[in-house]
mmCIF file of C-alpha atoms and ligand atoms in Angstrom:
data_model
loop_
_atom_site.group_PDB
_atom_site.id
_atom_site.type_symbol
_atom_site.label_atom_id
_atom_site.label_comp_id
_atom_site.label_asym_id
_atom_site.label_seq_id
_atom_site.Cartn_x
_atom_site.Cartn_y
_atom_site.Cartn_z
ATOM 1 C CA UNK S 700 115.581 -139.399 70.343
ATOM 2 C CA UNK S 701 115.842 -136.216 72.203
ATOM 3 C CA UNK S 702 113.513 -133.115 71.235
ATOM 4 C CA UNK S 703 113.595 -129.903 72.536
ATOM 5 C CA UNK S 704 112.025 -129.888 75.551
ATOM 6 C CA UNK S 705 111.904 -126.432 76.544
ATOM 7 C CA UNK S 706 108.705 -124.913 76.677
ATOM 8 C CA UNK S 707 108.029 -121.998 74.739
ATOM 9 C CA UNK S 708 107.262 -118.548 76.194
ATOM 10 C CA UNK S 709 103.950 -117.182 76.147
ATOM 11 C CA UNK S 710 103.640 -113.214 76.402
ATOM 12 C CA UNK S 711 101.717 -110.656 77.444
ATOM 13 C CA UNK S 712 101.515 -107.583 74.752
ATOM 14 C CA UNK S 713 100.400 -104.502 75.945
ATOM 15 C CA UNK S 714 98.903 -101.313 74.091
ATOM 16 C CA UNK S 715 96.346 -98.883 73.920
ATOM 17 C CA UNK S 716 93.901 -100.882 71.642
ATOM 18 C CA UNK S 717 93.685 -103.652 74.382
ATOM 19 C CA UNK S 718 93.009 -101.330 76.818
ATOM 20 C CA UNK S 719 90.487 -99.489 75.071
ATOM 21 C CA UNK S 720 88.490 -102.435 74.019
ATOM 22 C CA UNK S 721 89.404 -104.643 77.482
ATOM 23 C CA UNK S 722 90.799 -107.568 76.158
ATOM 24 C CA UNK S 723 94.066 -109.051 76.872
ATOM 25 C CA UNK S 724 96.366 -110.999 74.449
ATOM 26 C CA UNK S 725 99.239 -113.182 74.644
ATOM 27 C CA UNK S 726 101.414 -114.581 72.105
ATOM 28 C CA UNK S 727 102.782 -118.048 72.534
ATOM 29 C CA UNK S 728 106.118 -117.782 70.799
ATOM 30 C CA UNK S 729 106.660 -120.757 69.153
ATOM 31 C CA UNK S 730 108.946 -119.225 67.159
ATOM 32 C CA UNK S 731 111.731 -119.519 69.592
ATOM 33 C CA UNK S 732 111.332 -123.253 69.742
ATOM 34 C CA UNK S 733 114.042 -123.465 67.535
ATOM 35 C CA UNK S 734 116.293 -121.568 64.802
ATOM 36 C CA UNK S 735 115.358 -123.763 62.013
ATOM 37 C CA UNK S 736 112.524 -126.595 63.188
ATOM 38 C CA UNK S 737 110.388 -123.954 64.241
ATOM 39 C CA UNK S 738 107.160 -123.307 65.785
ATOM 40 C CA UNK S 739 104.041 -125.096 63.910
ATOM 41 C CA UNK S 740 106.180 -126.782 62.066
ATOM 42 C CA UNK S 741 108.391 -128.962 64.848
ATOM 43 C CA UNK S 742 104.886 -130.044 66.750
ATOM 44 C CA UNK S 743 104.125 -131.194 63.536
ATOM 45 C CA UNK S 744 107.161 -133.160 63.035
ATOM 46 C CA UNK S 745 107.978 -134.383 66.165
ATOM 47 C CA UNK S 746 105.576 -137.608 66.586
ATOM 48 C CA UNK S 747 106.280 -138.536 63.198
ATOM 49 C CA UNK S 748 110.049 -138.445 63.692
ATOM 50 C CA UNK S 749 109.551 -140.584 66.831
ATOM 51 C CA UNK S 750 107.547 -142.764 64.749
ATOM 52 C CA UNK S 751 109.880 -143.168 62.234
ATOM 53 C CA UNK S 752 112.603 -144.066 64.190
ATOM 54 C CA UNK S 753 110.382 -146.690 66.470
ATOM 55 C CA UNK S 754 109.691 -148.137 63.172
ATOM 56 C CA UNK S 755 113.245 -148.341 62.399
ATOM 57 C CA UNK S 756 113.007 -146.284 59.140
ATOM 58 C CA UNK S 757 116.380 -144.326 58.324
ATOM 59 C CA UNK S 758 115.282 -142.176 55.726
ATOM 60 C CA UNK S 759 112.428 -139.983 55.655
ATOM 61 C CA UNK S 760 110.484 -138.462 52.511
ATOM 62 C CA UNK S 761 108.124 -135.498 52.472
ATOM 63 C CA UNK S 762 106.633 -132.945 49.968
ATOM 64 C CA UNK S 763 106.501 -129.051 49.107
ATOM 65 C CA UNK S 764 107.421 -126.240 46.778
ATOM 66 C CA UNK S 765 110.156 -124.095 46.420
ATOM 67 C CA UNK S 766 109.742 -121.687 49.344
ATOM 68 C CA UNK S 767 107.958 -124.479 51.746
ATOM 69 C CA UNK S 768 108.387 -123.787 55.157
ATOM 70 C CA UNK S 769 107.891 -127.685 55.575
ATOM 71 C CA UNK S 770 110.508 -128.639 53.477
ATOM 72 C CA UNK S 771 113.211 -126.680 55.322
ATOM 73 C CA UNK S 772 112.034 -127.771 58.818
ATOM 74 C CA UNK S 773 112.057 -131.285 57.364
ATOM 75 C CA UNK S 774 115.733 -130.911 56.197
ATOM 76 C CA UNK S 775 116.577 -129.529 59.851
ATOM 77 C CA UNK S 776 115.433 -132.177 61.651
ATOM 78 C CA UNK S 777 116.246 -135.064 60.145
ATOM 79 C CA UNK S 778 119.905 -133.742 59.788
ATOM 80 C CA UNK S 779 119.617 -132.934 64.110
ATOM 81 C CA UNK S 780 118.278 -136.637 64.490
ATOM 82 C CA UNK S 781 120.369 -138.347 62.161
ATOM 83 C CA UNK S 782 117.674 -139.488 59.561
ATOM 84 C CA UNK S 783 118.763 -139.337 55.603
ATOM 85 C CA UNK S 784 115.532 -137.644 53.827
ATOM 86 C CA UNK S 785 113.905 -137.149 50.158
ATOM 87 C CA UNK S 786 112.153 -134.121 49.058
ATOM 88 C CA UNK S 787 109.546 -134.193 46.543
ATOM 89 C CA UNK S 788 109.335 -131.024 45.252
ATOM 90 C CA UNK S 789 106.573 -129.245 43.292
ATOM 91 C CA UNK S 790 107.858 -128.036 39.680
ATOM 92 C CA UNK S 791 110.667 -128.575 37.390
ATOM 93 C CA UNK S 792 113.863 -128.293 39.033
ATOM 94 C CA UNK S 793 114.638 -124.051 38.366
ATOM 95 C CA UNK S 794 117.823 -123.256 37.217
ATOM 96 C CA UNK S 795 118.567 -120.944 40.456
ATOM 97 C CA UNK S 796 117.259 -122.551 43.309
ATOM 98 C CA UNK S 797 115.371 -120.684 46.477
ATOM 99 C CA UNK S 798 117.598 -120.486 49.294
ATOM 100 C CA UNK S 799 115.158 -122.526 51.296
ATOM 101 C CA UNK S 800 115.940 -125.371 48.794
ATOM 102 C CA UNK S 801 119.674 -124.708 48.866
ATOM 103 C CA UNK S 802 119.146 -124.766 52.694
ATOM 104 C CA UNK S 803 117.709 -128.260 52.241
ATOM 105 C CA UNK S 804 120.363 -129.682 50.410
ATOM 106 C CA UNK S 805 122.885 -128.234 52.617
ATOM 107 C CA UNK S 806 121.478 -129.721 55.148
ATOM 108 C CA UNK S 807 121.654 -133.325 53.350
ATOM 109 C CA UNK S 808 118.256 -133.656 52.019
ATOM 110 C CA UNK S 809 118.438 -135.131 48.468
ATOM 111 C CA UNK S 810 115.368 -133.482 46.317
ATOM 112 C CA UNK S 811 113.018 -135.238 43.481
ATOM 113 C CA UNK S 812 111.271 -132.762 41.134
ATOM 114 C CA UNK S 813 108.243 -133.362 39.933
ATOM 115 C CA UNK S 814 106.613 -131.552 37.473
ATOM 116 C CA UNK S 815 103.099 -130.319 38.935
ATOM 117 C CA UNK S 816 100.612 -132.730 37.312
ATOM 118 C CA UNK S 817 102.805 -135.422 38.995
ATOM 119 C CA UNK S 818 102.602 -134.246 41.976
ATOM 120 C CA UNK S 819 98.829 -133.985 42.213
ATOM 121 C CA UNK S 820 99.546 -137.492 41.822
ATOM 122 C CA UNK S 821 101.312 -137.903 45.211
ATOM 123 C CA UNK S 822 98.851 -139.237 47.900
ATOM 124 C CA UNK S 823 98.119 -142.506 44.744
ATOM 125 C CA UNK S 824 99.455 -145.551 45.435
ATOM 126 C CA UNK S 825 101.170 -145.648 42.202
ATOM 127 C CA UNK S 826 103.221 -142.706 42.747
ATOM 128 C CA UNK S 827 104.015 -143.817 45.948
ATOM 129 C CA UNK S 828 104.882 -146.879 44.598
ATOM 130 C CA UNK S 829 107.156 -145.468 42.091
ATOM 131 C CA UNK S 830 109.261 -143.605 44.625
ATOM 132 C CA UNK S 831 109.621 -146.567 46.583
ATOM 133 C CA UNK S 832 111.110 -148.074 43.267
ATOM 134 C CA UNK S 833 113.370 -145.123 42.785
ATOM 135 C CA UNK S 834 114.140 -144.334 46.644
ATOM 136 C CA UNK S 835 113.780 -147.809 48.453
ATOM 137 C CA UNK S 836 112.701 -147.827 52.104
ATOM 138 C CA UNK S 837 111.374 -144.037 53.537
ATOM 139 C CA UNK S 838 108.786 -143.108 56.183
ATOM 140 C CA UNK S 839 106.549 -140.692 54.202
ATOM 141 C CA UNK S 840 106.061 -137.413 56.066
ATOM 142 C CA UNK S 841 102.426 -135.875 53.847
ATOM 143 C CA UNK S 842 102.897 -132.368 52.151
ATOM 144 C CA UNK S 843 102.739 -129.778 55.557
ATOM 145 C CA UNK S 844 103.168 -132.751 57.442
ATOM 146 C CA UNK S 845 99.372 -132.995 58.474
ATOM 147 C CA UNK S 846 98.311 -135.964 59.985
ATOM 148 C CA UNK S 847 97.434 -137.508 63.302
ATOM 149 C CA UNK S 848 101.114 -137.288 64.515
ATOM 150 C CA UNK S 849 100.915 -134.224 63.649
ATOM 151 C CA UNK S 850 97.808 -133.172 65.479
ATOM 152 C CA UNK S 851 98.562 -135.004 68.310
ATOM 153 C CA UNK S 852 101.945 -132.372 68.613
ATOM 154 C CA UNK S 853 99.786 -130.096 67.908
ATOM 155 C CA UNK S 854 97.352 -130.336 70.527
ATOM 156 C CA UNK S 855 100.049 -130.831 73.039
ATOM 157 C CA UNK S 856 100.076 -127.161 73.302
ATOM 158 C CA UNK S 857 97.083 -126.938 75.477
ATOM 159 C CA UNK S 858 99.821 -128.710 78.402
ATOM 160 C CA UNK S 859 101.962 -125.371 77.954
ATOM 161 C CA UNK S 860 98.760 -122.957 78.298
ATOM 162 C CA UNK S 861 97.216 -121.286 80.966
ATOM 163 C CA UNK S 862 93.265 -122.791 81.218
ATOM 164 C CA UNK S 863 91.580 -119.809 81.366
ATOM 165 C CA UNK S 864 91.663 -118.423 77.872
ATOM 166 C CA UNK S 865 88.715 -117.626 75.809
ATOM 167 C CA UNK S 866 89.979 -117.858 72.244
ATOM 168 C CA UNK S 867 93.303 -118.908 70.302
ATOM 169 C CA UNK S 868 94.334 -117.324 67.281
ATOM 170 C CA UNK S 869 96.159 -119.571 64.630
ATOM 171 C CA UNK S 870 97.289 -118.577 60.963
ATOM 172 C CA UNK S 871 96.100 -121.603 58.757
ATOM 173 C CA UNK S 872 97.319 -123.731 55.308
ATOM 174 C CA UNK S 873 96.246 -126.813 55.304
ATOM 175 C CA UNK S 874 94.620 -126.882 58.088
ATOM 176 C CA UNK S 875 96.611 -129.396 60.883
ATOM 177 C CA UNK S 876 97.479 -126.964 63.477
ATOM 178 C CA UNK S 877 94.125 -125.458 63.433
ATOM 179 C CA UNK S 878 92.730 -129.154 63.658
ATOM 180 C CA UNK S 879 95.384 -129.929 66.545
ATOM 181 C CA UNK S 880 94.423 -127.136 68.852
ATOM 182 C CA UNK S 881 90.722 -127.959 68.422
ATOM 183 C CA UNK S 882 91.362 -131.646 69.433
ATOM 184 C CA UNK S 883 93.501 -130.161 71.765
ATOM 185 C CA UNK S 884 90.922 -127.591 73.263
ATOM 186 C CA UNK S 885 88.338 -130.756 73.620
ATOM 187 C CA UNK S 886 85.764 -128.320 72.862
ATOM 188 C CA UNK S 887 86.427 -125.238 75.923
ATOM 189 C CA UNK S 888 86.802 -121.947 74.536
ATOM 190 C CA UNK S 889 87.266 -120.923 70.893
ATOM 191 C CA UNK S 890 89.794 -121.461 68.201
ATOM 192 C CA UNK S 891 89.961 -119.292 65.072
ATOM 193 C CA UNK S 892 92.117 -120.141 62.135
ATOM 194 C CA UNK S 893 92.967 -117.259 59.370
ATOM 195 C CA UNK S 894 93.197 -118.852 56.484
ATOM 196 C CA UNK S 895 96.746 -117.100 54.061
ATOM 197 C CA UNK S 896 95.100 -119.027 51.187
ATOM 198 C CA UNK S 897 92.405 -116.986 48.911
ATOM 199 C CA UNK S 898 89.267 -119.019 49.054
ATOM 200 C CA UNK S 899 90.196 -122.179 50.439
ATOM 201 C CA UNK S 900 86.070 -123.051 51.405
ATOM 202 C CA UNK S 901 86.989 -126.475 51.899
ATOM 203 C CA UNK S 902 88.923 -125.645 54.558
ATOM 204 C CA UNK S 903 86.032 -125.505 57.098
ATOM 205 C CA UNK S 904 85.289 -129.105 56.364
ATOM 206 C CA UNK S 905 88.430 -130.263 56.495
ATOM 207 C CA UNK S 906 89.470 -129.052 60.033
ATOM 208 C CA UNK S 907 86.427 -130.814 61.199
ATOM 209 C CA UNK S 908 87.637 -134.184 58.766
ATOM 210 C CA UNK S 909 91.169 -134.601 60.619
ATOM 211 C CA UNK S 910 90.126 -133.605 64.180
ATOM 212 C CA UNK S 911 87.617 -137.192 63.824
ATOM 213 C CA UNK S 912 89.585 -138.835 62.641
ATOM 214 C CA UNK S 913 92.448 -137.926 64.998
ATOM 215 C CA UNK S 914 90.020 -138.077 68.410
ATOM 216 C CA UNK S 915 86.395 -139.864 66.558
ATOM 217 C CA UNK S 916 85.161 -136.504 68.131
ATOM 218 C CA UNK S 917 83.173 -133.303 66.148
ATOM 219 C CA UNK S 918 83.716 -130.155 67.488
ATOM 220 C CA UNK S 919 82.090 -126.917 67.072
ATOM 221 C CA UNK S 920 84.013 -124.364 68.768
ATOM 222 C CA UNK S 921 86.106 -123.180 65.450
ATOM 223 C CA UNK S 922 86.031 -121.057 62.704
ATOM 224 C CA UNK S 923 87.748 -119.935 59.770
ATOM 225 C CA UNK S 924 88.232 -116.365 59.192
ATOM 226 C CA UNK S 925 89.126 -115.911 55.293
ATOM 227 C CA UNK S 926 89.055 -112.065 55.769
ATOM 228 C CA UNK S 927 92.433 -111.254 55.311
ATOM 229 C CA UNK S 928 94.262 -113.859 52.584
ATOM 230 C CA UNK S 929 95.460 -110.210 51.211
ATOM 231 C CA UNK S 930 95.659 -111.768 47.884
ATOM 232 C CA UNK S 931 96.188 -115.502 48.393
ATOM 233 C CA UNK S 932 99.163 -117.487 49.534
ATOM 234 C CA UNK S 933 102.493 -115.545 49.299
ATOM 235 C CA UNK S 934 100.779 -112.182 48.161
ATOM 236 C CA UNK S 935 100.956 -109.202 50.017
ATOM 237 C CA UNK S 936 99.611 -105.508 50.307
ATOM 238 C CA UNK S 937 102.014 -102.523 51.410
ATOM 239 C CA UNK S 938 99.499 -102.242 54.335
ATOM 240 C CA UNK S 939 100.703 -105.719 55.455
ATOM 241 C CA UNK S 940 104.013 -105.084 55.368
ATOM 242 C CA UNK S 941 103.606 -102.086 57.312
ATOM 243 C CA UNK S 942 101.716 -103.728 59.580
ATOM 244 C CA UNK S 943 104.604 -106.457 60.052
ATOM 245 C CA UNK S 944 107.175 -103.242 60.492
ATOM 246 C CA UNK S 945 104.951 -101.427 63.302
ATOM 247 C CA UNK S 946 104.293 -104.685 65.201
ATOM 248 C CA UNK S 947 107.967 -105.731 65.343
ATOM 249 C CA UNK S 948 108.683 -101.706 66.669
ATOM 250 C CA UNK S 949 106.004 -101.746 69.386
ATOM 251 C CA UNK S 950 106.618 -105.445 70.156
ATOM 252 C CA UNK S 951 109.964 -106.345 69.336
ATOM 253 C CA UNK S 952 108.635 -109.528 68.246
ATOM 254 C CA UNK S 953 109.328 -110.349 63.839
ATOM 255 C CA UNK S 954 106.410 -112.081 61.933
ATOM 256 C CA UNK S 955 106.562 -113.931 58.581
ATOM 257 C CA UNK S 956 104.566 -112.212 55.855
ATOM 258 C CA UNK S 957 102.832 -116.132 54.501
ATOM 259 C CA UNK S 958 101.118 -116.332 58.044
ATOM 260 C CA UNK S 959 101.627 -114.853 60.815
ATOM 261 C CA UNK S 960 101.882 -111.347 59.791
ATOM 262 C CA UNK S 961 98.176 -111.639 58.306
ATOM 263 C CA UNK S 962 97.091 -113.749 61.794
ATOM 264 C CA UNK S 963 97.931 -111.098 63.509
ATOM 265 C CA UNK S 964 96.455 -107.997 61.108
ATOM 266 C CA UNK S 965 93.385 -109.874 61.075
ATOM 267 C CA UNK S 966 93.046 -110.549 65.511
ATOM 268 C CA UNK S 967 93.634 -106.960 65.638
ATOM 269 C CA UNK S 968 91.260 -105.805 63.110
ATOM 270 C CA UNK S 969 88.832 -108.100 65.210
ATOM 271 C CA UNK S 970 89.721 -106.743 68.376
ATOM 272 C CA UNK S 971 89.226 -103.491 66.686
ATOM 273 C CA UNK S 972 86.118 -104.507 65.435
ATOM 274 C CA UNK S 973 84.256 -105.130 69.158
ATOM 275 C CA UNK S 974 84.553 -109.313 67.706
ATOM 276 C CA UNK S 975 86.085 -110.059 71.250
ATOM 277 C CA UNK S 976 84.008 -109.516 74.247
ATOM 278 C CA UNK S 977 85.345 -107.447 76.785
ATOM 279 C CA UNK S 978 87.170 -108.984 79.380
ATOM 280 C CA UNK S 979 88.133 -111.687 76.867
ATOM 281 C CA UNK S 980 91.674 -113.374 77.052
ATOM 282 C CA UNK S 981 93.121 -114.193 74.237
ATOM 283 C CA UNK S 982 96.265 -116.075 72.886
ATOM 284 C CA UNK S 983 97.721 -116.262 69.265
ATOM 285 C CA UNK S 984 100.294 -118.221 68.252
ATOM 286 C CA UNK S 985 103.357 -117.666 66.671
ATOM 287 C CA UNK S 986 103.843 -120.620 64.347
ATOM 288 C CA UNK S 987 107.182 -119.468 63.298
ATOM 289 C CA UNK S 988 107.839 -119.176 59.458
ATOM 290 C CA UNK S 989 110.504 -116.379 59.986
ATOM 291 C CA UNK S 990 112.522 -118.004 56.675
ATOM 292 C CA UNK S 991 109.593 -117.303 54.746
ATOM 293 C CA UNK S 992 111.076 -113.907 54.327
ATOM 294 C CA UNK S 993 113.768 -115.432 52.264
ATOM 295 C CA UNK S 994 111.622 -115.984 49.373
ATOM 296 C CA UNK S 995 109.426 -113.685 49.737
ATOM 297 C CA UNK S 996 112.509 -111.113 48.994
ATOM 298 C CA UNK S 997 113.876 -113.355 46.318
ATOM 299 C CA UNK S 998 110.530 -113.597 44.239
ATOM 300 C CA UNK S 999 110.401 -109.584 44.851
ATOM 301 C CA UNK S 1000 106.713 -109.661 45.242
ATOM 302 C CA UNK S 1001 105.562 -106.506 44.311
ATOM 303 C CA UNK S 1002 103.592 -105.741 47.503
ATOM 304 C CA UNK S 1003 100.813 -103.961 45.125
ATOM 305 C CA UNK S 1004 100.134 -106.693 43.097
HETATM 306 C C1 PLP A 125 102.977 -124.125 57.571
HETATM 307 C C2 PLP A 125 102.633 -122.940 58.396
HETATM 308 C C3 PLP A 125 101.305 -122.654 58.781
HETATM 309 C C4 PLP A 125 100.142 -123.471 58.288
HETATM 310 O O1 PLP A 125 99.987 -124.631 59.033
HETATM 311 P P1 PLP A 125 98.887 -125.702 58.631
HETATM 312 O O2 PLP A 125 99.007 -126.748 59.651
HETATM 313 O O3 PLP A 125 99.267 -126.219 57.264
HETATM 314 O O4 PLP A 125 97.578 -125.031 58.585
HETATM 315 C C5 PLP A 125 101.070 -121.571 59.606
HETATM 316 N N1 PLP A 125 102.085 -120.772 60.025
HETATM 317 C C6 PLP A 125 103.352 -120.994 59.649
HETATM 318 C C7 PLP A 125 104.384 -120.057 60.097
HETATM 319 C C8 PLP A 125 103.676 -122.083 58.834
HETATM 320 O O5 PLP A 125 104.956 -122.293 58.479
#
């Protein structure tokens, strides 16, 4: 199995707030990784697909909703490495599907929907059971694709980074890429996760869950900032979406409006805010997401409400 082995490029932006408060900041543009198995979302994958395939499994079977940035990265890669692959998807199937769905299937994933008490039902052995009835033999890929595999691709990051840096900047869902970069980090400098989920306060906890049982190590050096959720997942504020406008015109650099766009709001506001220490170097990275623009446009989300 070949991956993409390119590195990703890591930035330097430049501007007048930096200056002024003496910090520097890079972004690590995982974004480019790839059109379609991008950024968070392919170190997430990529130890599970090798897994997988050591394992011998041909099919592969993971979880989401409608507009899952999972899901479509899912459907990507197993189509680039040959794997057939199951979707389990959150809700009654809608009678016009989300064009990250109809990417899916395009791109040969056959999807399962479950209506959403079922799915709460997913991580049971019963369910599981059930789909194995229904689906025969599949390597199952958890909803986000969090898990060890997953924070071990995760963590591979800190290989591709300069050593110096005092803090890294990561949006946050469920959680696994803010858990891989602090098994990554090994406990130098400081990782901060914004969470694009409204009052997720288990969150905390369950960063600190997954990087034991990942490394049997506790770390301290992390937080979670739940400051700007603006509104909860998917929701937006005109201000955010003007913020996501300016930044691509000063930066020439898009963000997704689920998570990075409210990553980055919420590193400037703290840069604005004295958080950082002067002389402080910071990275954030860009975990990608640029189809979540897709649905965002279908669903029309009023960005007022
Ligand atoms: C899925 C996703 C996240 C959240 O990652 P978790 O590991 O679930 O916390 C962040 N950014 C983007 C762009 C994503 O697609």
């Amino acid at each position: 199995m070949k991956f993409p082995d390119a590195v990703s490029p890591l930035q330097k932006l430049e501007g007048p707030l930096l200056d002024e408060k003496e910090v520097s900041l890079y972004i690590k543009r995982d974004d480019l990784i790839h059109p379609e198995v991008q950024g968070n979302k392919w170190r997430k994958l990529k130890y599970n697909l090798a897994d997988a395939e050591k394992l011998g499994h041909k099919t592969l079977l993971t979880f989401g909703g409608y507009y899952s940035n999972h899901i479509y990265a899912t459907a990507a890669a197993a189509n680039k490495f040959g794997f057939s692959c199951i979707g389990v998807i959150r809700g009654e199937r809608p009678e016009a599907l989300s064009s990250t769905l109809l990417f899916a299937i395009e791109k040969g994933m056959q999807l399962h929907f479950v209506n959403r008490s079922e799915y709460k039902q997913k991580d049971t052995d019963p369910f599981i059971e059930s789909l194995h009835q229904q689906f025969g033999d599949f390597y199952l890929i958890p909803e986000g694709g969090t898990n060890n595999f997953a924070l071990k691709g995760v963590a591979e990051i800190m290989d591709e980074l300069p050593t110096d840096f005092d803090f890294i900047c990561s949006a946050a869902g469920t959680g696994g890429t803010l858990a891989g970069l602090v098994a990554g980090l090994k406990g130098k400098a400081q990782a901060i996760g914004f969470s694009s989920l409204r009052g997720d306060d288990t969150l905390t906890g369950r960063v600190n869950e997954l990087v034991k049982e990942y490394s049997g190590k506790s770390f301290q050096n992390y937080a979670v900032n739940f400051d700007y959720h603006f509104g909860g997942y998917a929701k937006a504020t005109p201000e955010l979406i003007q913020f996501i406008k300016v930044f691509r015109q000063q930066f020439d650099i898009p963000l997704d409006p689920v998570y990075t766009g409210k990553m980055f709001f919420g590193s400037f506001d703290l840069i604005q805010q004295g958080y950082f220490p002067k002389g402080s170097k910071i990275i954030a990275l860009h975990t990608g997401g640029l189809q979540g623009w897709s649905g965002f446009n279908e669903l029309e989300i009023n960005p007022a409400g």
